[in-house]
Coordinates of C-alpha atoms in Angstrom, one line a residue:
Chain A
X25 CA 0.0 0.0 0.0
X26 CA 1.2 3.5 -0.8
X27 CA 1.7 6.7 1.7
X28 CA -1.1 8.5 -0.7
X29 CA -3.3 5.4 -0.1
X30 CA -2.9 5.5 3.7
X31 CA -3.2 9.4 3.6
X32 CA -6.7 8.9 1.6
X33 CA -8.0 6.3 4.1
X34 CA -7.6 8.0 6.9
X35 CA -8.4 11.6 5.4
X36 CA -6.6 14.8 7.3
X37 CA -8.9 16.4 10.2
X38 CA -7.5 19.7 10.1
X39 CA -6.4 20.9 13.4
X40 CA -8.2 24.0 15.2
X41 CA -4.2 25.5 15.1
X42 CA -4.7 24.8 11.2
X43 CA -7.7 26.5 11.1
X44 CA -6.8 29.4 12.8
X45 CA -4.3 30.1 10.4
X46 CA -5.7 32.7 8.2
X47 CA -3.1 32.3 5.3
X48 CA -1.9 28.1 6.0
X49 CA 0.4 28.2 3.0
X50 CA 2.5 31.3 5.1
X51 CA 5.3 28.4 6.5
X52 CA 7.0 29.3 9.6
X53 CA 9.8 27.3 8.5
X54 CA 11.0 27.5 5.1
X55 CA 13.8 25.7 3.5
X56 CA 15.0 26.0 -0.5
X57 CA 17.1 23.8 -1.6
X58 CA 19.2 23.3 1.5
X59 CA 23.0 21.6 1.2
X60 CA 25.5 21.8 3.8
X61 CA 28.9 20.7 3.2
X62 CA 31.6 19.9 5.4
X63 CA 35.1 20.2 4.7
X64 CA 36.4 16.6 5.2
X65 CA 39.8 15.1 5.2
X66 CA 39.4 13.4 2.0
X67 CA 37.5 16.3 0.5
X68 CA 34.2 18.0 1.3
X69 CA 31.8 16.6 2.8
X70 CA 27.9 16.7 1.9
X71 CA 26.0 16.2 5.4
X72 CA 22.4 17.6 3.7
X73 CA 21.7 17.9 0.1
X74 CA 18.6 19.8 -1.2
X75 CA 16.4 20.1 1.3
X76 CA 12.8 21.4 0.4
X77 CA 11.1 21.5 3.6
X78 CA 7.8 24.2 4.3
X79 CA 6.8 24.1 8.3
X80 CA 3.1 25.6 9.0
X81 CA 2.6 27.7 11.8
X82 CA 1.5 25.6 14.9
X83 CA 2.5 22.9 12.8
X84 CA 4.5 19.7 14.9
X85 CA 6.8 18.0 12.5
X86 CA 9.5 15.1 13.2
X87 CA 12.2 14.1 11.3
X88 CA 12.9 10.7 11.4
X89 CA 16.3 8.6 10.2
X90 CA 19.5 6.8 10.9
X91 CA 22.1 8.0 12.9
X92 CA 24.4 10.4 11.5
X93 CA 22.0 11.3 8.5
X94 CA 22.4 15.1 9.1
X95 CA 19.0 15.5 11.3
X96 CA 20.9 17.4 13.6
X97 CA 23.0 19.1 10.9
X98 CA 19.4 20.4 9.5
X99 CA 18.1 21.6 12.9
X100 CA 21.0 24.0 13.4
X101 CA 20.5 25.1 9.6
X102 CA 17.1 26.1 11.1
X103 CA 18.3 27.4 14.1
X104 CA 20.3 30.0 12.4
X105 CA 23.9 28.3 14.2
X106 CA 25.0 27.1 10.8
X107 CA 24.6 28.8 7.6
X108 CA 23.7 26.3 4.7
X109 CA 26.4 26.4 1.9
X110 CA 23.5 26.6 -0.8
X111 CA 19.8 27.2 -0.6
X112 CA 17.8 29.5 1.6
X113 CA 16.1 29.4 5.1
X114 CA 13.3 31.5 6.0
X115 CA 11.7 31.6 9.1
X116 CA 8.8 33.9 10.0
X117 CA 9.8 36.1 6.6
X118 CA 13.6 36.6 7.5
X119 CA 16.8 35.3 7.8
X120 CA 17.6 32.3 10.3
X121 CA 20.0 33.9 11.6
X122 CA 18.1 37.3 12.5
X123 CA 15.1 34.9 13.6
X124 CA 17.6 33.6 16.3
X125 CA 18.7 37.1 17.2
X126 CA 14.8 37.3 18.0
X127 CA 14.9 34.6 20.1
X128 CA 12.6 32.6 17.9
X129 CA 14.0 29.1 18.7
X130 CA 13.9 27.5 21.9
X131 CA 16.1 24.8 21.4
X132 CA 16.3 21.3 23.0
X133 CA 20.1 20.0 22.4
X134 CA 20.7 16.0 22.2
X135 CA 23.5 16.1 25.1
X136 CA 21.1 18.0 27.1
X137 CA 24.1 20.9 28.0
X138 CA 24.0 22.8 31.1
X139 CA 25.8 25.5 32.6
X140 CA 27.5 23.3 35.5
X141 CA 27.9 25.6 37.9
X142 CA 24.3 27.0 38.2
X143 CA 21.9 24.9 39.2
X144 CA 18.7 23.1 37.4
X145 CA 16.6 26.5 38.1
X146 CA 19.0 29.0 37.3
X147 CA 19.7 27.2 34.3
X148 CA 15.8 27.4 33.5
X149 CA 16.0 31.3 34.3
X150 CA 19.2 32.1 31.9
X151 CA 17.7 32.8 28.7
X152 CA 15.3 35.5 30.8
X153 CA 18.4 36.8 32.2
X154 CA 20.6 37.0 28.9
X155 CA 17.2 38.9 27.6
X156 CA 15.0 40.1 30.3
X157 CA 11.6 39.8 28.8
X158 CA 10.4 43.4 27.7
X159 CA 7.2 43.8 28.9
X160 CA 4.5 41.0 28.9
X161 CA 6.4 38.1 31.8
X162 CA 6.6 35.2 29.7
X163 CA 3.4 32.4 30.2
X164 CA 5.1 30.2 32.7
X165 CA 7.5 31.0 35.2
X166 CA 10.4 29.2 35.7
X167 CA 9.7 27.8 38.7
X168 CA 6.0 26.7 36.9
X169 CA 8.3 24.6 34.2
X170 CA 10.0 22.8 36.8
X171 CA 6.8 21.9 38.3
X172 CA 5.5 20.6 34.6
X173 CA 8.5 18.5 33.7
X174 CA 8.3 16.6 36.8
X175 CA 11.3 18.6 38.6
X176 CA 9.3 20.1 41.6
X177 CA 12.0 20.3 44.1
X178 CA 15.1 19.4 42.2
X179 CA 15.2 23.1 41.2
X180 CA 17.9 23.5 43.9
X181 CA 20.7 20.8 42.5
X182 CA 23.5 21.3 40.1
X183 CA 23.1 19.5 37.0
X184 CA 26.6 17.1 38.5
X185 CA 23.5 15.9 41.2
X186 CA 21.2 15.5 38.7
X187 CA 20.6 11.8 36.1
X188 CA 20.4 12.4 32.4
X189 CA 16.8 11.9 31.9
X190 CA 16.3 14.9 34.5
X191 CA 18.9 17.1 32.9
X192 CA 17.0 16.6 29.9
X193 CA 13.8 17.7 31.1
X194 CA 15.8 21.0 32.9
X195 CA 16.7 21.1 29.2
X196 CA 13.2 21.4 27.8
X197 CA 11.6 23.7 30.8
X198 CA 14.6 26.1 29.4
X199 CA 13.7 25.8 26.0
X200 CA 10.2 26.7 27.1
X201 CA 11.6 29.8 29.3
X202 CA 11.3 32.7 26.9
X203 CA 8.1 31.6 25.3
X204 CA 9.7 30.8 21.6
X205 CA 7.6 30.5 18.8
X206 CA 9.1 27.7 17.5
X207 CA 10.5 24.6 19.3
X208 CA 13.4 22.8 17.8
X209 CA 14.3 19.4 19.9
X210 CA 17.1 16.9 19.3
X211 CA 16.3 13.7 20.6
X212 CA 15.0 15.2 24.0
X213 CA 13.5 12.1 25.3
X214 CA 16.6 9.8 24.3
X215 CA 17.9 9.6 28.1
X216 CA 14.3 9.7 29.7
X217 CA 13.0 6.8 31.6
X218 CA 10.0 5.0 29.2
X219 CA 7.1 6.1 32.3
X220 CA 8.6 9.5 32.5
X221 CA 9.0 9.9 28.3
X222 CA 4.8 9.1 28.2
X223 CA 4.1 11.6 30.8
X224 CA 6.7 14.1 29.0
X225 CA 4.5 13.2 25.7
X226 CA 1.4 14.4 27.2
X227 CA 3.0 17.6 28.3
X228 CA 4.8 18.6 25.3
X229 CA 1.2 18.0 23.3
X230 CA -0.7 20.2 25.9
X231 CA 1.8 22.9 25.8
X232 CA 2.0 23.2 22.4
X233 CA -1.8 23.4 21.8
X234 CA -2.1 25.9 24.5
X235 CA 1.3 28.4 23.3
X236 CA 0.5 27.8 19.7
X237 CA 4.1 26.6 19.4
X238 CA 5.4 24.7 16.1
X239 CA 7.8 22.4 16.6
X240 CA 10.6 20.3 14.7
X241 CA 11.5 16.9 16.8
X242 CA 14.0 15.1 15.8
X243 CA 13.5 11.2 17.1
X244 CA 15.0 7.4 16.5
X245 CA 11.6 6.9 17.8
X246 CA 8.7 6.3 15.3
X247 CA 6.2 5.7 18.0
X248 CA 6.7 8.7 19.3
X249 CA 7.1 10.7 15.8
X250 CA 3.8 9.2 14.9
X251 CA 2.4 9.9 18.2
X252 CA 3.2 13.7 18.3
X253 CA 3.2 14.6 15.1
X254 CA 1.2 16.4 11.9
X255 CA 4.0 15.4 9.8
X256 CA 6.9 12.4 9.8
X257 CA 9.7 13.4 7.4
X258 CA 12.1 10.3 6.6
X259 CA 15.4 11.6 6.0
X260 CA 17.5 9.4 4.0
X261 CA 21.1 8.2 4.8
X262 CA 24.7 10.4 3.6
X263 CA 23.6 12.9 2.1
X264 CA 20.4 13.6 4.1
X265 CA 17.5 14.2 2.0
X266 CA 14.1 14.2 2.9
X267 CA 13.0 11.0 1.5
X268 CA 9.3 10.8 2.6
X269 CA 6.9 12.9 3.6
X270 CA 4.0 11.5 5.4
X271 CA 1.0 13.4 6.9
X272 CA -0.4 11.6 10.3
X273 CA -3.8 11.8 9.9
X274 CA -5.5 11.3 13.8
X275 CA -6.8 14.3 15.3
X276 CA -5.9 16.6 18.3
X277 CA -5.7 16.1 20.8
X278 CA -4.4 13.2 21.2
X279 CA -4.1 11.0 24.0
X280 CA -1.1 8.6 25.0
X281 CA -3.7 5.6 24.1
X282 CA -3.8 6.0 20.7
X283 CA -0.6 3.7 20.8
X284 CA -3.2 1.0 20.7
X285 CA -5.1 1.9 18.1
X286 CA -4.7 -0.7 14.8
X287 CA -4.6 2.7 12.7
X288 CA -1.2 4.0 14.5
X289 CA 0.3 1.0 14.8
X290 CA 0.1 0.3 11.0
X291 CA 0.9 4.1 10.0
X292 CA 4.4 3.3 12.5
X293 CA 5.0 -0.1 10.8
X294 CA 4.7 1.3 7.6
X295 CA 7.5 4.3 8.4
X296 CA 9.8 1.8 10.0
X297 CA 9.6 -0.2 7.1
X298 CA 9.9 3.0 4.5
X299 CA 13.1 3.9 6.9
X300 CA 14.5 0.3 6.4
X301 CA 14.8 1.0 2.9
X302 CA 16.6 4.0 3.6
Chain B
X16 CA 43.9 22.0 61.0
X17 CA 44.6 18.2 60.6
X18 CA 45.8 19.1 57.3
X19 CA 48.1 21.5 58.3
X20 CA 49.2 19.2 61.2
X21 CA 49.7 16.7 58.5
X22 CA 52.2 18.6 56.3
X23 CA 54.0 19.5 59.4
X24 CA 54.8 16.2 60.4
X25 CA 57.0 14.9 58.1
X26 CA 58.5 18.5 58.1
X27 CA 59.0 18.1 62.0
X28 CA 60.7 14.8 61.2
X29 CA 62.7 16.0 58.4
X30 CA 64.1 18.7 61.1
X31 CA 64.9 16.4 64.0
X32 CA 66.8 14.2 61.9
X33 CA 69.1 17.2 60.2
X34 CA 69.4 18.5 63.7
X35 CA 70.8 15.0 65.1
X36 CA 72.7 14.6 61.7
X37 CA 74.8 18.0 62.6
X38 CA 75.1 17.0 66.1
X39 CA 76.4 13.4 65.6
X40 CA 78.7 14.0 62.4
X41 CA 79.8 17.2 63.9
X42 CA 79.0 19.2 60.6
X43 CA 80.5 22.9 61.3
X44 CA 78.0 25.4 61.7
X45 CA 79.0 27.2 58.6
X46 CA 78.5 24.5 56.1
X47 CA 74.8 23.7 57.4
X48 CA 73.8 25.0 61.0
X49 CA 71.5 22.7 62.7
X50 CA 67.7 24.0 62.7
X51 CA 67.9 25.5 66.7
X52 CA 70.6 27.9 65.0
X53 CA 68.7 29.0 62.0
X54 CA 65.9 29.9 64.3
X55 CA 68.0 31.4 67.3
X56 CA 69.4 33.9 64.1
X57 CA 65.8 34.5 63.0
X58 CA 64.8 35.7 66.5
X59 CA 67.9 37.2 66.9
X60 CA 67.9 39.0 63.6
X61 CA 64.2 39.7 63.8
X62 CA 64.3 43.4 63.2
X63 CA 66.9 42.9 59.8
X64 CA 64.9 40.3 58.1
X65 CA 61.7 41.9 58.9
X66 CA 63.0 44.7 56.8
X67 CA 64.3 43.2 53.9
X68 CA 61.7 40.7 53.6
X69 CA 58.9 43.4 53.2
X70 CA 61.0 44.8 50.2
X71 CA 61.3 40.9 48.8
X72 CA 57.7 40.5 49.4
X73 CA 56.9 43.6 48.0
X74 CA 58.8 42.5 44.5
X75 CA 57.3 38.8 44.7
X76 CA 53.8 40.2 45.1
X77 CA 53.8 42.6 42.4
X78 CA 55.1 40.5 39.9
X79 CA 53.5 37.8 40.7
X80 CA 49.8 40.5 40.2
X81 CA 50.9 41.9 37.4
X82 CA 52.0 38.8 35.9
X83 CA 48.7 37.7 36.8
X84 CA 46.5 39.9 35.5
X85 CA 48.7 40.7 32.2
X86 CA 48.8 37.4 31.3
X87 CA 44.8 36.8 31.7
X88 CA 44.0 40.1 29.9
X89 CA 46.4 38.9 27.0
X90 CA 45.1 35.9 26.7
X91 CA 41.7 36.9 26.5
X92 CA 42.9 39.5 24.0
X93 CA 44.3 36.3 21.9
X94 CA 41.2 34.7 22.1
X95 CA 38.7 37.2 20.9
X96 CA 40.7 38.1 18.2
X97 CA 42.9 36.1 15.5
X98 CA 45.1 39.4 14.9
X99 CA 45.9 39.8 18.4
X100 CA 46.4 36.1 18.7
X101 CA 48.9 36.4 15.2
X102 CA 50.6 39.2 16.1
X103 CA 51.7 38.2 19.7
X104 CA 52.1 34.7 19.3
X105 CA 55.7 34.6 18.0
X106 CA 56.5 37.1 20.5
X107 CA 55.4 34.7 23.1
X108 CA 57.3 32.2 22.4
X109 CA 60.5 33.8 21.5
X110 CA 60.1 35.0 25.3
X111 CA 59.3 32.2 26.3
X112 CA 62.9 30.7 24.9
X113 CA 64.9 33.4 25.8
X114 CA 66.2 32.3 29.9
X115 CA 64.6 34.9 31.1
X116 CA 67.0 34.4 34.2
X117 CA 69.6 35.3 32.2
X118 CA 68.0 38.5 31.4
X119 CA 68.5 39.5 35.4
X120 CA 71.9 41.5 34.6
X121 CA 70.5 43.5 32.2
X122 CA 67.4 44.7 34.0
X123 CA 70.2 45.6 36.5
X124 CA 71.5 47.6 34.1
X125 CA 68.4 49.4 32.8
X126 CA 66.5 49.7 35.6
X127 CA 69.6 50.2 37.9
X128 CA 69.6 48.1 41.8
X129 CA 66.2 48.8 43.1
X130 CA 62.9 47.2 42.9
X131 CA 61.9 47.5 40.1
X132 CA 64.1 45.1 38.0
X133 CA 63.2 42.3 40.1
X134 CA 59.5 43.2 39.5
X135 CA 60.1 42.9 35.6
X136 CA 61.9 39.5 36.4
X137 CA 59.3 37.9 38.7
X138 CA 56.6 39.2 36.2
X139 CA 58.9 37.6 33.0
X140 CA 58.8 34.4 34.3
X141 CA 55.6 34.1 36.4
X142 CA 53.7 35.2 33.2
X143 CA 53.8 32.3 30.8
X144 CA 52.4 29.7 32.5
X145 CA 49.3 31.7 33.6
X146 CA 48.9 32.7 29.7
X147 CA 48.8 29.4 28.7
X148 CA 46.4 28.0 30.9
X149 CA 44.0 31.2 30.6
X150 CA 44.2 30.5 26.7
X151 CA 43.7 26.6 26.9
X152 CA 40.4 27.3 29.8
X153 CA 38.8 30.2 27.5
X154 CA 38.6 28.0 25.2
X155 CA 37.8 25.0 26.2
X156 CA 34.0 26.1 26.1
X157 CA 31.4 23.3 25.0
X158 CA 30.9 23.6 21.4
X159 CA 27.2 22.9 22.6
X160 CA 27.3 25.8 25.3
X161 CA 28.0 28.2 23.0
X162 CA 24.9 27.0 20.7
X163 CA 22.8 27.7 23.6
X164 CA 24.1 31.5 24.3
X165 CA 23.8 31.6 20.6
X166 CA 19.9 30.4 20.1
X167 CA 19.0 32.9 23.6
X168 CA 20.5 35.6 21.5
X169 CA 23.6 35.9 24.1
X170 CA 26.3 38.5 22.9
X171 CA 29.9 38.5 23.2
X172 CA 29.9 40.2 26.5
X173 CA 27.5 37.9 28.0
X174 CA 29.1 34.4 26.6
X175 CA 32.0 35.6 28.2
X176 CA 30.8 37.0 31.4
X177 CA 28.9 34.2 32.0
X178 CA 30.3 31.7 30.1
X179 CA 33.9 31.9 29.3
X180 CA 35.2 33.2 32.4
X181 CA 33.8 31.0 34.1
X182 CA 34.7 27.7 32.4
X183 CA 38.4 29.5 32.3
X184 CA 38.9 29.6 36.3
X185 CA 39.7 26.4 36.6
X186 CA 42.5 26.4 34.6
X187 CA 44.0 29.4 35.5
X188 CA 43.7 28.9 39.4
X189 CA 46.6 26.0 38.9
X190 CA 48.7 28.2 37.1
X191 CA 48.6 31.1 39.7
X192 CA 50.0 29.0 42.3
X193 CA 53.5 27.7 39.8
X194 CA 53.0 31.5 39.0
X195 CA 53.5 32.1 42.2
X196 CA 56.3 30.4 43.0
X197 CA 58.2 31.7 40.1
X198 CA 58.0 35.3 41.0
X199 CA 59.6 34.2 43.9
X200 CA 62.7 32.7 42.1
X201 CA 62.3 35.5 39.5
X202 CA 63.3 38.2 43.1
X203 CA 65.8 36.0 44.6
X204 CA 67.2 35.6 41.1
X205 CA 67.3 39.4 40.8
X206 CA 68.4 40.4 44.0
X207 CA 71.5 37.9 44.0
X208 CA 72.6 39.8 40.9
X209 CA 72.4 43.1 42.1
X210 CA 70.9 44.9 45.3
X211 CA 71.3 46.3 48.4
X212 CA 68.3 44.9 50.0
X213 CA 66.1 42.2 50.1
X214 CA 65.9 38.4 50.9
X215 CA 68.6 37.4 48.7
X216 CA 70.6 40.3 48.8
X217 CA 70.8 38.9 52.7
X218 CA 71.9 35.5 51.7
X219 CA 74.4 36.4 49.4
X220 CA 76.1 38.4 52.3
X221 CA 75.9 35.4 54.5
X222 CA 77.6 33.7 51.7
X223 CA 80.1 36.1 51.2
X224 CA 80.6 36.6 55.0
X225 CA 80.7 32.6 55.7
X226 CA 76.9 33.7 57.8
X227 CA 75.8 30.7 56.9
X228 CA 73.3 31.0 59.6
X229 CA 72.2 34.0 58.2
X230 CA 71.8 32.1 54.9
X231 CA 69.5 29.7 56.1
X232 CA 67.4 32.6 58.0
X233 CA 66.6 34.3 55.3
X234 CA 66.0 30.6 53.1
X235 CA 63.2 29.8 55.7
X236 CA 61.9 33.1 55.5
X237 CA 61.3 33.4 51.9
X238 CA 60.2 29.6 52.0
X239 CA 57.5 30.7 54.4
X240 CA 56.1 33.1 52.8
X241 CA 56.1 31.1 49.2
X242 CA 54.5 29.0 51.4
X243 CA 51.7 31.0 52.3
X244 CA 50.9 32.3 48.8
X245 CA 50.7 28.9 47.9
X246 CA 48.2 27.6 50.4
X247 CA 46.2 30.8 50.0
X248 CA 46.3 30.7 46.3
X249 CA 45.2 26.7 47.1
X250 CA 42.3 27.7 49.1
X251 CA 40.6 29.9 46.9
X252 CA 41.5 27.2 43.9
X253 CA 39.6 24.8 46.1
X254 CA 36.8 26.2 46.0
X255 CA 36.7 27.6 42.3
X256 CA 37.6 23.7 41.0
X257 CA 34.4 22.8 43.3
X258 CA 32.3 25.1 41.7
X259 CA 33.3 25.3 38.0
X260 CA 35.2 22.4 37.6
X261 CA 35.3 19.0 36.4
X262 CA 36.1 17.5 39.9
X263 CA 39.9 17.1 39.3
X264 CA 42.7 20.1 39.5
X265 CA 45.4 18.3 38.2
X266 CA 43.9 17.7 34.2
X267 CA 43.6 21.5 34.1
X268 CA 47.3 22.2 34.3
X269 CA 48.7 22.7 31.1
X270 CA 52.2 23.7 31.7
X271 CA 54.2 22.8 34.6

């Protein structure tokens, strides 16, 4: 059976985020024929090769694929930290890198980095210290995201006193910090404990339909990119290219039981088996 | 206080048996004195060493700052810009070949028999190693770090502040200490070759008088107070390698 097949049988709900969005075709994210090269020791190296990628506003997409494939090369082209060596990247109407200078990005990276010598909630606070917020306090306080990622009371302890799973989630409440319009996460649930990761789930989908955030996940996980996604994008092996495409059709919200729904498990079967072929 | 009882154990030792070593082999007082000498002629001499052990201390202590803080403002100099870093680099380690030991006669000459030359020398030497360090810590930031002050929009001022500087300390903190105890060679060094006063300008009258007591006075004295810079210098690097270190002073020395 095709992906157009599957995408027919199980036709889109659009999403009240979708149809809010007064002009849908206006991407957040927007990436023109996107290569990154690397210099290499025998020669340059192509990490990403023509990337065509349009992200909606309030639109949750994860990329999906092997390990070393350039996922996390191509969320640091979005992120405005690496400039692509051909193509374009638009976010919001400008530049990636201006849209970082605006503090667009709140950024979840895969080692889960902390400033060692502050502790879990002054890491939390530092991007509202670097930039104090102008006027309007951002939605949730730093304290509040601690308290939503499962970290009541471990606000006090250096990250040294802290396991990875936990750093990670200091890692997300400080992505969430500033309020960003767009979330960019690398494998943030990798070190999480599979009890804590389902709970984690739940959160990121509730905060995202209440902030109106749009979000690029990077995952090994198709379960989870299934479960948390409008989009799966299958990015193929050396160079990375987006391979596939594949809208996930259930509506929103979802809940953490859809995992047993025949529907999901064959749309996740179906991607595994597209990224074997990869 | 254990700790300090601890080093002072085997020093207490190390004293009783050179003490019962001059007694039983007779060794004449002016080729070693035994310790009760050397600190009868430190009580007895209290008022002379007192005063040239301010001037020494005043020499080992201002090179040993301005070393300090030269060598950390240079370095970060080098390491926020590729022209500084091109431009003094040579220099660096042309002076870093030259003895600057050697050098001692000449700042005699320039600078003539008072403090000042031995400052120059204590800084000379005390400098590199502080340098090196402050220029291996700046930079050895987490690529990953300095994505995240990137994607919060930090600026230079801030990744430094709060980043840089911070990551930097432990590295620099073990270099202050051999720091340290170079500008203290770098004063003796210049006050053997020519002074009047000082620490060194003491011992090379007890050598030239056959004072060996005298000598040995003034060693203990300047000993001391290396001593102390040391432990202080230690403290404070305690507690800086607790804080923004990895847990282990010793892989943040670069240079010996």
């Amino acid at each position: 059976m095709t992906m157009a097949g599957k995408v027919q049988r199980y036709p889109t709900i659009v999403s009240a985020a979708e149809a809010d969005d007064t002009d849908p075709m206006k991407a957040a994210i927007s990436l023109r024929s996107v290569d990154v090269t690397f210099p290499g020791d025998d020669g340059p190296v192509k990490a990403v090769s023509s990337v065509d990628l349009h992200i909606r506003k309030q639109e949750f997409v994860s990329i999906v694929g092997r390990s070393g494939c350039g996922k996390s090369t191509l969320l640091r082209v979005i992120a405005g930290l690496l400039a692509p060596s051909a193509g374009e990247v638009t976010v919001s109407g400008t530049s990636a890198a201006e849209a970082r200078l605006y503090r667009s990005f709140g950024i979840v990276f895969q080692s889960n980095v902390m400033l060692p010598w502050l502790t879990a909630i002054e890491n939390v606070r530092l991007p509202l210290e670097v930039v104090p917020p102008a006027s309007i306090p951002p939605r949730y306080s730093p304290e509040e995201l601690l308290k939503m990622v499962g970290l009541d009371g471990h606000g006090g302890k250096y990250p040294r006193q802290l396991s990875g799973g936990m750093r990670q989630r200091v890692a997300i409440a400080r992505a969430l910090s500033f309020d960003p319009p767009i979330l960019l996460m690398d494998e943030p649930f990798a070190a999480v404990d599979a009890l804590i990761r389902q709970k984690l789930h739940v959160l990121l989908m509730d905060i995202c339909a209440r902030t109106q955030k749009t979000v690029v996940f990077i995952t090994h996980d198709v379960y989870e990119a299934v479960l948390l996604s409008d989009r799966v994008l299958i990015m193929s092996d050396r160079p990375g290219t987006i391979a596939a495409d594949i809208k996930v059709p259930f509506p929103r919200p979802r809940q953490p039981e859809l995992r047993s729904n025949p529907a999901y498990m064959e749309l996740c079967s179906e991607i595994l088996e597209r990224l074997m072929k990869e | 206080m254990i700790a300090i009882l601890k080093k002072a154990i085997p020093i207490a030792l190390f004293c009783a048996v050179w003490e019962a070593a001059c007694v039983l082999l007779k060794i004449p007082a002016y080729i070693v004195p035994a310790p009760h000498r050397v600190v009868e002629k430190i009580i007895n001499s209290g008022p002379l060493l007192y005063s040239h052990s301010l001037i020494s201390m005043a020499e080992i202590l201002i090179g040993f700052v301005l070393a300090s803080v030269c060598a950390v403002l240079c370095a970060i100099a080098m390491v926020h810009s590729r022209r500084v870093e091109a431009v003094l680099e040579p220099f660096l380690v042309v002076s870093q070949v030259i003895p600057k030991v050697a050098l001692a006669p000449l700042f005699i000459i320039w600078f003539g028999h008072g403090i000042l030359p031995k400052i120059i020398i204590a800084m000379l030497i005390a400098f590199f190693p502080v340098l090196v360090n402050a220029v291996v810590g700046l930079r050895s930031v987490d690529g990953e770090i300095i994505e995240l002050m990137d994607s919060i929009a930090a600026n230079r001022r801030q990744l430094f502040w709060r980043v840089r500087l911070p990551t930097s300390l432990p590295y620099i903190f073990p270099a202050l200490k051999v720091a340290a105890l170079l500008s203290v060679v770098g004063a003796m060094v210049g006050e053997f070759v020519g002074s009047d006063r000082g620490l060194g300008y003491l011992m090379v009258l007890g050598d030239v008088n056959l004072d060996t007591d005298l000598l040995f006075a003034s060693l203990a004295v300047v000993t001391a107070f290396g001593m102390i810079i040391y432990s202080t210098i230690e403290i404070f690097e305690r507690r800086i390698e607790r804080r923004y270190g990895k847990g282990n002073t010793q892989q943040h020395l670069v240079t010996a």
